[in-house]
PDB file of C-alpha atoms in Angstrom:
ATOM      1  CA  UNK S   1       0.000   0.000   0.000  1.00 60.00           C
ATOM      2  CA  UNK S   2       0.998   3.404  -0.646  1.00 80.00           C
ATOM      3  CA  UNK S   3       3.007   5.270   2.279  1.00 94.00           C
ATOM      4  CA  UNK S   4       5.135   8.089   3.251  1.00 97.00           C
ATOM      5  CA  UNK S   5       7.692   7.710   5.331  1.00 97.00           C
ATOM      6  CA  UNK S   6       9.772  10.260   7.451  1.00 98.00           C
ATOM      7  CA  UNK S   7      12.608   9.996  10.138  1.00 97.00           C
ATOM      8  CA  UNK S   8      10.766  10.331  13.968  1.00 97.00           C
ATOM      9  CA  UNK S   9      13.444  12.642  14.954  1.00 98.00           C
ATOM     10  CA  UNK S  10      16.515  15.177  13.773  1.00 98.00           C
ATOM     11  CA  UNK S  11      18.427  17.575  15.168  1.00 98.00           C
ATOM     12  CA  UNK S  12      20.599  20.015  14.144  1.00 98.00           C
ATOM     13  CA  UNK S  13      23.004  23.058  16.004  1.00 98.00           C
ATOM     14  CA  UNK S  14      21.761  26.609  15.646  1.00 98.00           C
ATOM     15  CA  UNK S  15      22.797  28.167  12.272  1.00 97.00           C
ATOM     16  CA  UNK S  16      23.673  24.682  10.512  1.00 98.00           C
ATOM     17  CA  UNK S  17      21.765  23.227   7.566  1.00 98.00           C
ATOM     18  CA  UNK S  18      19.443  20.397   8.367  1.00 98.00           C
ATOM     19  CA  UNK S  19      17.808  17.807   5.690  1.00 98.00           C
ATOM     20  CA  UNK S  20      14.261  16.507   6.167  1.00 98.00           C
ATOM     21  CA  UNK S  21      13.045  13.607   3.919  1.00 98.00           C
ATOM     22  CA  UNK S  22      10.094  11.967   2.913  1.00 98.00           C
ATOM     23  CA  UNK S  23      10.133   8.884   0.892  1.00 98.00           C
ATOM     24  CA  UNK S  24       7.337   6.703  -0.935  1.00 97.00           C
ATOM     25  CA  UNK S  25       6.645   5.344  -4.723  1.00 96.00           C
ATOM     26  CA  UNK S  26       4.378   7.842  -4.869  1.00 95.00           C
ATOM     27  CA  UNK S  27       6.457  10.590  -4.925  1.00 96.00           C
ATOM     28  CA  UNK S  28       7.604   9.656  -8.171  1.00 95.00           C
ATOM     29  CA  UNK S  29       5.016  10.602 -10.199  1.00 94.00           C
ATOM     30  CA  UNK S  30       3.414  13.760  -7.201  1.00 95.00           C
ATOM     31  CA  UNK S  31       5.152  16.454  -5.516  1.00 96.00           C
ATOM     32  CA  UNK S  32       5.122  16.643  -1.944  1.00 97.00           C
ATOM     33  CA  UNK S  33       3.757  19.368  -0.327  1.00 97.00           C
ATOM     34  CA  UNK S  34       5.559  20.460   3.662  1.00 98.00           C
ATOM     35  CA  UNK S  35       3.936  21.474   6.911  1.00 98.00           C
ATOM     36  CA  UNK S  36       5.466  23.177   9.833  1.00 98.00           C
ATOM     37  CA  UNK S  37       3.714  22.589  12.942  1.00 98.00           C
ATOM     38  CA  UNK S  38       4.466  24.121  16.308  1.00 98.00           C
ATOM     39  CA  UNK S  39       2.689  22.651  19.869  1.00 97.00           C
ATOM     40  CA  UNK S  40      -0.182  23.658  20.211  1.00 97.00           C
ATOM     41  CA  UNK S  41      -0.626  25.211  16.930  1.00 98.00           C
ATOM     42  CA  UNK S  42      -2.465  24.436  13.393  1.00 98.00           C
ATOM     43  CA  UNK S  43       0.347  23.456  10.905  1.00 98.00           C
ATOM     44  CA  UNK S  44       1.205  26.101   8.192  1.00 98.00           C
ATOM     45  CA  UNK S  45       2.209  24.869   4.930  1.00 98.00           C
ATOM     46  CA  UNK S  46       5.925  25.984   4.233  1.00 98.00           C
ATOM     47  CA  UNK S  47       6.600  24.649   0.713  1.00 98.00           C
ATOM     48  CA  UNK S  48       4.761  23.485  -1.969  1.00 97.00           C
ATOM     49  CA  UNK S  49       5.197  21.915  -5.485  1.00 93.00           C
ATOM     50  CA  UNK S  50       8.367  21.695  -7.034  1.00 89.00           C
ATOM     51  CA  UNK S  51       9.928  24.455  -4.463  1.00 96.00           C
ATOM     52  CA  UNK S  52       7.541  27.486  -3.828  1.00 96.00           C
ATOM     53  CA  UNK S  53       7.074  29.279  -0.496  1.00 97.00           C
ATOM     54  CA  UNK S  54       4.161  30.959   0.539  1.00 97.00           C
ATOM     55  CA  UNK S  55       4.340  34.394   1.285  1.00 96.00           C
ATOM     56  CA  UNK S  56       5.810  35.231   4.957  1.00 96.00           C
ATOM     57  CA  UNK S  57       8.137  31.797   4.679  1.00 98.00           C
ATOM     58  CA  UNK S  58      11.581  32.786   5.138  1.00 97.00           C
ATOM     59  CA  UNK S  59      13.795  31.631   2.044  1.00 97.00           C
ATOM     60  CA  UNK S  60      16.006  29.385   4.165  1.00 98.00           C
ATOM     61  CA  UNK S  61      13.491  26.794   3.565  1.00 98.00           C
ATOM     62  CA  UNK S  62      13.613  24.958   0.527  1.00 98.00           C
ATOM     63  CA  UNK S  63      12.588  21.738  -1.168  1.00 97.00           C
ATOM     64  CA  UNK S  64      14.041  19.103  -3.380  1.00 97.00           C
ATOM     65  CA  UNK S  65      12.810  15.962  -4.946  1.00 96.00           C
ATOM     66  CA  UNK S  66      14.870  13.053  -6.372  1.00 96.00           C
ATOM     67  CA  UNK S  67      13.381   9.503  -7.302  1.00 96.00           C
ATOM     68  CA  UNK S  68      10.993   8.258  -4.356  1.00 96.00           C
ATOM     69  CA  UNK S  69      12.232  11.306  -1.985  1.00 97.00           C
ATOM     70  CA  UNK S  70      11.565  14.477  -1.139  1.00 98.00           C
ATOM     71  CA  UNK S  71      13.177  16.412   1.031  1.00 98.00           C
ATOM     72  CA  UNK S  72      12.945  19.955   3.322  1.00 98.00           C
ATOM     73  CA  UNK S  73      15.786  21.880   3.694  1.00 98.00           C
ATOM     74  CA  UNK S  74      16.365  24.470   6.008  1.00 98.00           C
ATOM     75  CA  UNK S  75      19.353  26.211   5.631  1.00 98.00           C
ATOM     76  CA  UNK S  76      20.799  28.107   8.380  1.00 97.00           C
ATOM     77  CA  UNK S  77      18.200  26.632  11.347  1.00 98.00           C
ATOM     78  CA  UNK S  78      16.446  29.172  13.390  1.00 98.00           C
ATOM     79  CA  UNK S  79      15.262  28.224  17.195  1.00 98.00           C
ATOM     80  CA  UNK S  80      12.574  29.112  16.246  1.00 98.00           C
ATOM     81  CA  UNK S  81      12.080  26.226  13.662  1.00 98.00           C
ATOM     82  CA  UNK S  82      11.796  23.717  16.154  1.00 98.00           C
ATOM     83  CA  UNK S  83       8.853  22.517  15.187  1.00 98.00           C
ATOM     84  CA  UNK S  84       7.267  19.198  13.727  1.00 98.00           C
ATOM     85  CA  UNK S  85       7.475  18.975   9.718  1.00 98.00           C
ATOM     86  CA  UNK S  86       5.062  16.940   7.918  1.00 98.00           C
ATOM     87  CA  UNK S  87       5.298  15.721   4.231  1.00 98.00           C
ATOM     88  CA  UNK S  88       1.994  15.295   2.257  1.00 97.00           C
ATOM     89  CA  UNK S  89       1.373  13.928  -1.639  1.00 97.00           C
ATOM     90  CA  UNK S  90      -0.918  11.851  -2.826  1.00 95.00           C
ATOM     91  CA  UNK S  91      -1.400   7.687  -2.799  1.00 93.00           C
ATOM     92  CA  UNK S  92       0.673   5.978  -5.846  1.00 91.00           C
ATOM     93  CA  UNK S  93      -3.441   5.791  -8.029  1.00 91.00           C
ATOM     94  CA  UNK S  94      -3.472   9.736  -7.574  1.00 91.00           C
ATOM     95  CA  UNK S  95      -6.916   9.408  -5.960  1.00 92.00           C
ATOM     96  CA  UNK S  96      -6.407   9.688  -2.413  1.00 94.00           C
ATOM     97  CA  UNK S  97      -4.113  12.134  -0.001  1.00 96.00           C
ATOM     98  CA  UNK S  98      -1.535  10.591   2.780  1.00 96.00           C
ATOM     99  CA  UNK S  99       0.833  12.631   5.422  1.00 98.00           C
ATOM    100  CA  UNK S 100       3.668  11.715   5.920  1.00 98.00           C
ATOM    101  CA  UNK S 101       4.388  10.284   9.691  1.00 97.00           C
ATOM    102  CA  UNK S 102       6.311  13.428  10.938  1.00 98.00           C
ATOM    103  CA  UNK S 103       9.455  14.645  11.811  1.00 98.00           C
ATOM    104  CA  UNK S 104      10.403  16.622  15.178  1.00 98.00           C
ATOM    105  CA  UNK S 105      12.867  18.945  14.415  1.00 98.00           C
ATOM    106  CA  UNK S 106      15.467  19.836  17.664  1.00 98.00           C
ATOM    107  CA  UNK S 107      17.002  22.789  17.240  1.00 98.00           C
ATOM    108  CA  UNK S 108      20.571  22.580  19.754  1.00 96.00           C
TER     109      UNK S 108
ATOM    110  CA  UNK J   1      -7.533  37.472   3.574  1.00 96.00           C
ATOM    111  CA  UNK J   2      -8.060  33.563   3.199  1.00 97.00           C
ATOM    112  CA  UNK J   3      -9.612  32.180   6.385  1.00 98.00           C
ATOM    113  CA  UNK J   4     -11.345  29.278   7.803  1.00 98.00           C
ATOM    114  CA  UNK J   5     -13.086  29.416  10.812  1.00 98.00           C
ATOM    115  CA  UNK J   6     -13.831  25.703  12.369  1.00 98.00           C
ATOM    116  CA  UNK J   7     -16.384  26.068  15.478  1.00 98.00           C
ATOM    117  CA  UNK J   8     -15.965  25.331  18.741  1.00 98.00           C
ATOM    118  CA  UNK J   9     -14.263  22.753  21.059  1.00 98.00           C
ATOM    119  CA  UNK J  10     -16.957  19.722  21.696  1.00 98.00           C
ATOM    120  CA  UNK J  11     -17.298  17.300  24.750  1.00 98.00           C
ATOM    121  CA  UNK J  12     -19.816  14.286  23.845  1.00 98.00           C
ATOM    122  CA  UNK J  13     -20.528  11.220  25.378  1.00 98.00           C
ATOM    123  CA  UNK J  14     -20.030   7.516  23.493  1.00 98.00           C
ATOM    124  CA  UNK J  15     -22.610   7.318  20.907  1.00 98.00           C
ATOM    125  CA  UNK J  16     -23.645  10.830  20.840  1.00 98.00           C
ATOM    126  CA  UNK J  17     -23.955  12.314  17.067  1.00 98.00           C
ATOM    127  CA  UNK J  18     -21.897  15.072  16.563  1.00 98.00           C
ATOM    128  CA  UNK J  19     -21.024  17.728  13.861  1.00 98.00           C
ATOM    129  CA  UNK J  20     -18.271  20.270  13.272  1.00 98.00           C
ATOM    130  CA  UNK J  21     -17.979  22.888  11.036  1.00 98.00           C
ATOM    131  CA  UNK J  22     -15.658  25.083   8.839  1.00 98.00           C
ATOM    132  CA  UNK J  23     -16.400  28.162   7.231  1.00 98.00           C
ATOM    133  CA  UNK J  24     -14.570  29.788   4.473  1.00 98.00           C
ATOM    134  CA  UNK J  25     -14.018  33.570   3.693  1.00 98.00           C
ATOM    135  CA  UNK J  26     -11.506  35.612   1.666  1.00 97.00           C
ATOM    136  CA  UNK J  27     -11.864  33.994  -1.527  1.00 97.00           C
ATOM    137  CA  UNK J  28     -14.319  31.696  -3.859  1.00 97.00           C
ATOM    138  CA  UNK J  29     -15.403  29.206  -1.877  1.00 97.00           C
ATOM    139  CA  UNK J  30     -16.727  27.010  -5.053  1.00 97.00           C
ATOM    140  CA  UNK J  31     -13.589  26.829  -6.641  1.00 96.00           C
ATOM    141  CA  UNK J  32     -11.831  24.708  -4.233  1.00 97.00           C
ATOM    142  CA  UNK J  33     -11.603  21.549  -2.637  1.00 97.00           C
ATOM    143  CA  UNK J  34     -11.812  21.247   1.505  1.00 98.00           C
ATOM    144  CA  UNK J  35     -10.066  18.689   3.392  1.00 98.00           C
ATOM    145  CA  UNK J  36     -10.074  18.005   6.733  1.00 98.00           C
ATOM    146  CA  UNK J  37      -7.554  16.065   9.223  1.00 98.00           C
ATOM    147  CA  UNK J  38      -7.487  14.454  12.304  1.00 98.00           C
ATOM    148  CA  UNK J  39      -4.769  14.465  15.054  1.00 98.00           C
ATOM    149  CA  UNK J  40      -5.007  12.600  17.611  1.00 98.00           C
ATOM    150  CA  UNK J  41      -3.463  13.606  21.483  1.00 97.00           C
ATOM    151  CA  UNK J  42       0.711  13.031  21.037  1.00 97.00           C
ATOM    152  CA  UNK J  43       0.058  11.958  17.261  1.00 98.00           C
ATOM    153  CA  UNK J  44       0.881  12.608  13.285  1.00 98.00           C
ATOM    154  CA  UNK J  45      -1.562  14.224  11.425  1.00 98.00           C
ATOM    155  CA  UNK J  46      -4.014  12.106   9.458  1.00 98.00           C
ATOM    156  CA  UNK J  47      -5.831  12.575   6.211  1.00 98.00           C
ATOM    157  CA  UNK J  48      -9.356  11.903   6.619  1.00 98.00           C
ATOM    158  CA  UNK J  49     -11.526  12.916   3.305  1.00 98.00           C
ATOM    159  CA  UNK J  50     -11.597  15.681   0.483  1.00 97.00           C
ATOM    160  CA  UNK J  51     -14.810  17.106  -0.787  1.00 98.00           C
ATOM    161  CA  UNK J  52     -15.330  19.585  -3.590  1.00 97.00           C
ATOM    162  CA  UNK J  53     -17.228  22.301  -2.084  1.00 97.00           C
ATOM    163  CA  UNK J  54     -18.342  23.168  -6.321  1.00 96.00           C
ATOM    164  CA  UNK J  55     -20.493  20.131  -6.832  1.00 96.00           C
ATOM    165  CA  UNK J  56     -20.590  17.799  -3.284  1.00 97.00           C
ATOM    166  CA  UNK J  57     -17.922  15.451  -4.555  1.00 97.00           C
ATOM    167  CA  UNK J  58     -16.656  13.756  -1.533  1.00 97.00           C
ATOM    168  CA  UNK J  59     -13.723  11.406  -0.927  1.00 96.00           C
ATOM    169  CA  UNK J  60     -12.655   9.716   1.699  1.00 97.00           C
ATOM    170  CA  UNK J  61      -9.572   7.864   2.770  1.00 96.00           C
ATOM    171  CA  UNK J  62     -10.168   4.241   3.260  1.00 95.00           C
ATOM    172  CA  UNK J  63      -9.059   4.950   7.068  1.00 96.00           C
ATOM    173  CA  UNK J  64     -12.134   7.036   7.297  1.00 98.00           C
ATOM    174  CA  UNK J  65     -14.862   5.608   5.103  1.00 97.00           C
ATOM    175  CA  UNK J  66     -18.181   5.056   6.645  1.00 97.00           C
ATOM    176  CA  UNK J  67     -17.034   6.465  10.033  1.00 98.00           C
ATOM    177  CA  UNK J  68     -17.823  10.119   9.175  1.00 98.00           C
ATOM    178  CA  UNK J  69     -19.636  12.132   6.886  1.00 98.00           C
ATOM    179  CA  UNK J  70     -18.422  15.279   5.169  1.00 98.00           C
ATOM    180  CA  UNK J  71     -20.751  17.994   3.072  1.00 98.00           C
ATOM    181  CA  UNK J  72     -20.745  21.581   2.194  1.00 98.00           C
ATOM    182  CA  UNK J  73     -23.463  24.077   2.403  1.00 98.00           C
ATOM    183  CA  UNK J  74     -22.793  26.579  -0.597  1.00 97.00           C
ATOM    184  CA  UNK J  75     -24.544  29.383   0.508  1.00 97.00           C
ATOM    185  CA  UNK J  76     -22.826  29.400   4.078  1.00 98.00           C
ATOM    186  CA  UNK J  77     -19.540  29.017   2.440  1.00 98.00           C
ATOM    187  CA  UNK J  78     -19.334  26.026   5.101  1.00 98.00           C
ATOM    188  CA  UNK J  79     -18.076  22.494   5.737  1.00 98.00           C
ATOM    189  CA  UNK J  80     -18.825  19.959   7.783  1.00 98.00           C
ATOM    190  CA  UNK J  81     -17.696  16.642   9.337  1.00 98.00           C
ATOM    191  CA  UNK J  82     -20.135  14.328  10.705  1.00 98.00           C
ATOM    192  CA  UNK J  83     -20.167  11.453  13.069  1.00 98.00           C
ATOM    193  CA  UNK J  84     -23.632   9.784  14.080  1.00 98.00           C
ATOM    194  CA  UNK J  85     -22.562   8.035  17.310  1.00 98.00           C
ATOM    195  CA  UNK J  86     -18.650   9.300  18.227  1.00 98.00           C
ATOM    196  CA  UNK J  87     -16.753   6.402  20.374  1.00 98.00           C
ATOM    197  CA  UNK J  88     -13.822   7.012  22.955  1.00 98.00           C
ATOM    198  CA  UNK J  89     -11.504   6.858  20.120  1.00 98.00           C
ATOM    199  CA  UNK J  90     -12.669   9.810  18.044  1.00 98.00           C
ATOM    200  CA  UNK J  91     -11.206  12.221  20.711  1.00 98.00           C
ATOM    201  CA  UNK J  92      -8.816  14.139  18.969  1.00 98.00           C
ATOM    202  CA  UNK J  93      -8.089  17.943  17.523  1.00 98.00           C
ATOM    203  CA  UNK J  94      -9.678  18.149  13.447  1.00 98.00           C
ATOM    204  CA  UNK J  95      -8.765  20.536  11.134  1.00 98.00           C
ATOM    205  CA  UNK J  96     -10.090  21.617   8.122  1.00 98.00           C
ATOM    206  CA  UNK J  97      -7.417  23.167   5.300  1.00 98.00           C
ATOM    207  CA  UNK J  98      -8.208  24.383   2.235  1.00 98.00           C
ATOM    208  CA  UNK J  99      -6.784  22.178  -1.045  1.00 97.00           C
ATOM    209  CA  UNK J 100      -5.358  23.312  -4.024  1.00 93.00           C
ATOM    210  CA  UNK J 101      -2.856  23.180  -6.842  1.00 90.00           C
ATOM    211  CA  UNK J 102      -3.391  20.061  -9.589  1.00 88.00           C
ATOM    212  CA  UNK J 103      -2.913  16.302  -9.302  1.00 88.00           C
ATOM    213  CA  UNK J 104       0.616  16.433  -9.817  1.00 90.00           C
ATOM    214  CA  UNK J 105       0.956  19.255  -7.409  1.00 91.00           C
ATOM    215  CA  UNK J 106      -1.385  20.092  -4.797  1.00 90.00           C
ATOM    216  CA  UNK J 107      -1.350  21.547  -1.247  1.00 96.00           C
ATOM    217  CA  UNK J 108      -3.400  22.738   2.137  1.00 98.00           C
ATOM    218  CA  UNK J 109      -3.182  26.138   2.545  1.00 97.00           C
ATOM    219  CA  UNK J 110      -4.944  27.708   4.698  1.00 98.00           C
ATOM    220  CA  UNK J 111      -5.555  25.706   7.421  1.00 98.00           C
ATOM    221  CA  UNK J 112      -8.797  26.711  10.226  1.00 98.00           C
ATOM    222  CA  UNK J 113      -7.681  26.607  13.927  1.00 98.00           C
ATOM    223  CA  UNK J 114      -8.779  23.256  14.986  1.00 98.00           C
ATOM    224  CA  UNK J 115     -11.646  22.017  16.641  1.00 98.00           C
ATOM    225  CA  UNK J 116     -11.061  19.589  19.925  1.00 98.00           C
ATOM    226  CA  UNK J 117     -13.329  16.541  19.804  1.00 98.00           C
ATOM    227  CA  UNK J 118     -13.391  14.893  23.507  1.00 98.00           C
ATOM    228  CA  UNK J 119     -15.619  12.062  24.071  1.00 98.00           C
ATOM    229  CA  UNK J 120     -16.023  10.530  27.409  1.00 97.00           C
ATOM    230  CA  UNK J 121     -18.337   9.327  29.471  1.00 96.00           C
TER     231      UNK J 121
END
């Protein structure tokens, strides 16, 4: 069955330039979309399609795609992107939608 | 500016029917798809169901079919999920986010503020 998976956990030291990935069959063929979501909070989408950014997202997030992974880049990590990031595309048919597991992102 | 507005938090008892709303302003309502997504207490988000809020065309992710109901009521710009008896289980935080973009490359964006489902009895 169709899937997307994500590492549970990262870290990274203030300032350094962390990699966030989310891989599945699917993403072959659909781009993944990326959600930043802070406790307590409603997530906020922070990239979408090949590598756009809403308005208001600072440009040291960006997005990549290669084969059955996408990944989340933030270069030059903030404290206050600590947060939970959450992939989302669709199923490998097209039909249905599927998040990713999530990643917390520690910020040292 | 793009908003949804869900309603308020809920407490129900096992087997109670409940139903939460989501209304959207800022932009045509018709044109775009509504999701909505449930996280449970400690947990990932989840991808519950899509509907069209155009023409009623609903779908729902095998996870969630024939556990809740969603619709749209054009003229209040306003979604709904529906449950007609809610379990222990359901207890979570939903959210409702607007969908767009194509098949190849779609997105949620905005999302409304979340509405706390707690069900106990």
């Amino acid at each position: 069955s169709s899937e997307l998976t994500q590492d549970p956990a990262v870290s990274v030291a203030l300032g350094q330039t962390v990699r966030i990935t989310c891989q599945g069959d699917s993403l072959r063929s659909y781009s993944a979309s990326w959600y930043q979501q802070k406790p307590g909070q409603a997530p906020v989408l922070v990239i979408y399609g090949k590598n756009n950014r809403p308005s208001g997202i600072p440009d040291r997030f960006s997005a990549s795609s290669s084969g059955n992974t996408a990944s989340l880049t933030i270069t030059g990590a903030q404290a206050e992107d600590e947060a939970d990031y959450y992939c989302n595309s669709r199923d490998n048919n097209g039909y249905h939608l599927m998040f990713g597991e999530g990643t917390k992102l520690t910020v040292l | 500016e793009v908003q949804l507005v869900q309603s308020g938090a809920e407490v129900k008892k096992p087997g109670e029917s409940l139903i939460i709303s989501c209304k959207g302003s800022g932009y045509s309502f018709t044109n775009y798809w509504i999701g909505w997504v449930r996280q449970m207490p400690g947990k990932g988000l989840e991808y519950m169901g899509i509907i069209y809020a155009h023409d009623s065309n609903t779908r729902y992710s095998p996870s969630f079919q024939g556990q809740v109901t969603i619709s749209v009521d054009k003229s209040s710009s306003t979604a709904f999920l529906q449950w007609r008896s809610v379990k222990a289980s359901d207890t979570a935080m939903y959210y409702c986010a607007r969908h767009g973009g194509t098949t190849a490359e779609s997105w949620f964006d905005p999302w409304g503020q979340g509405t706390l489902v707690t069900v106990s009895s």
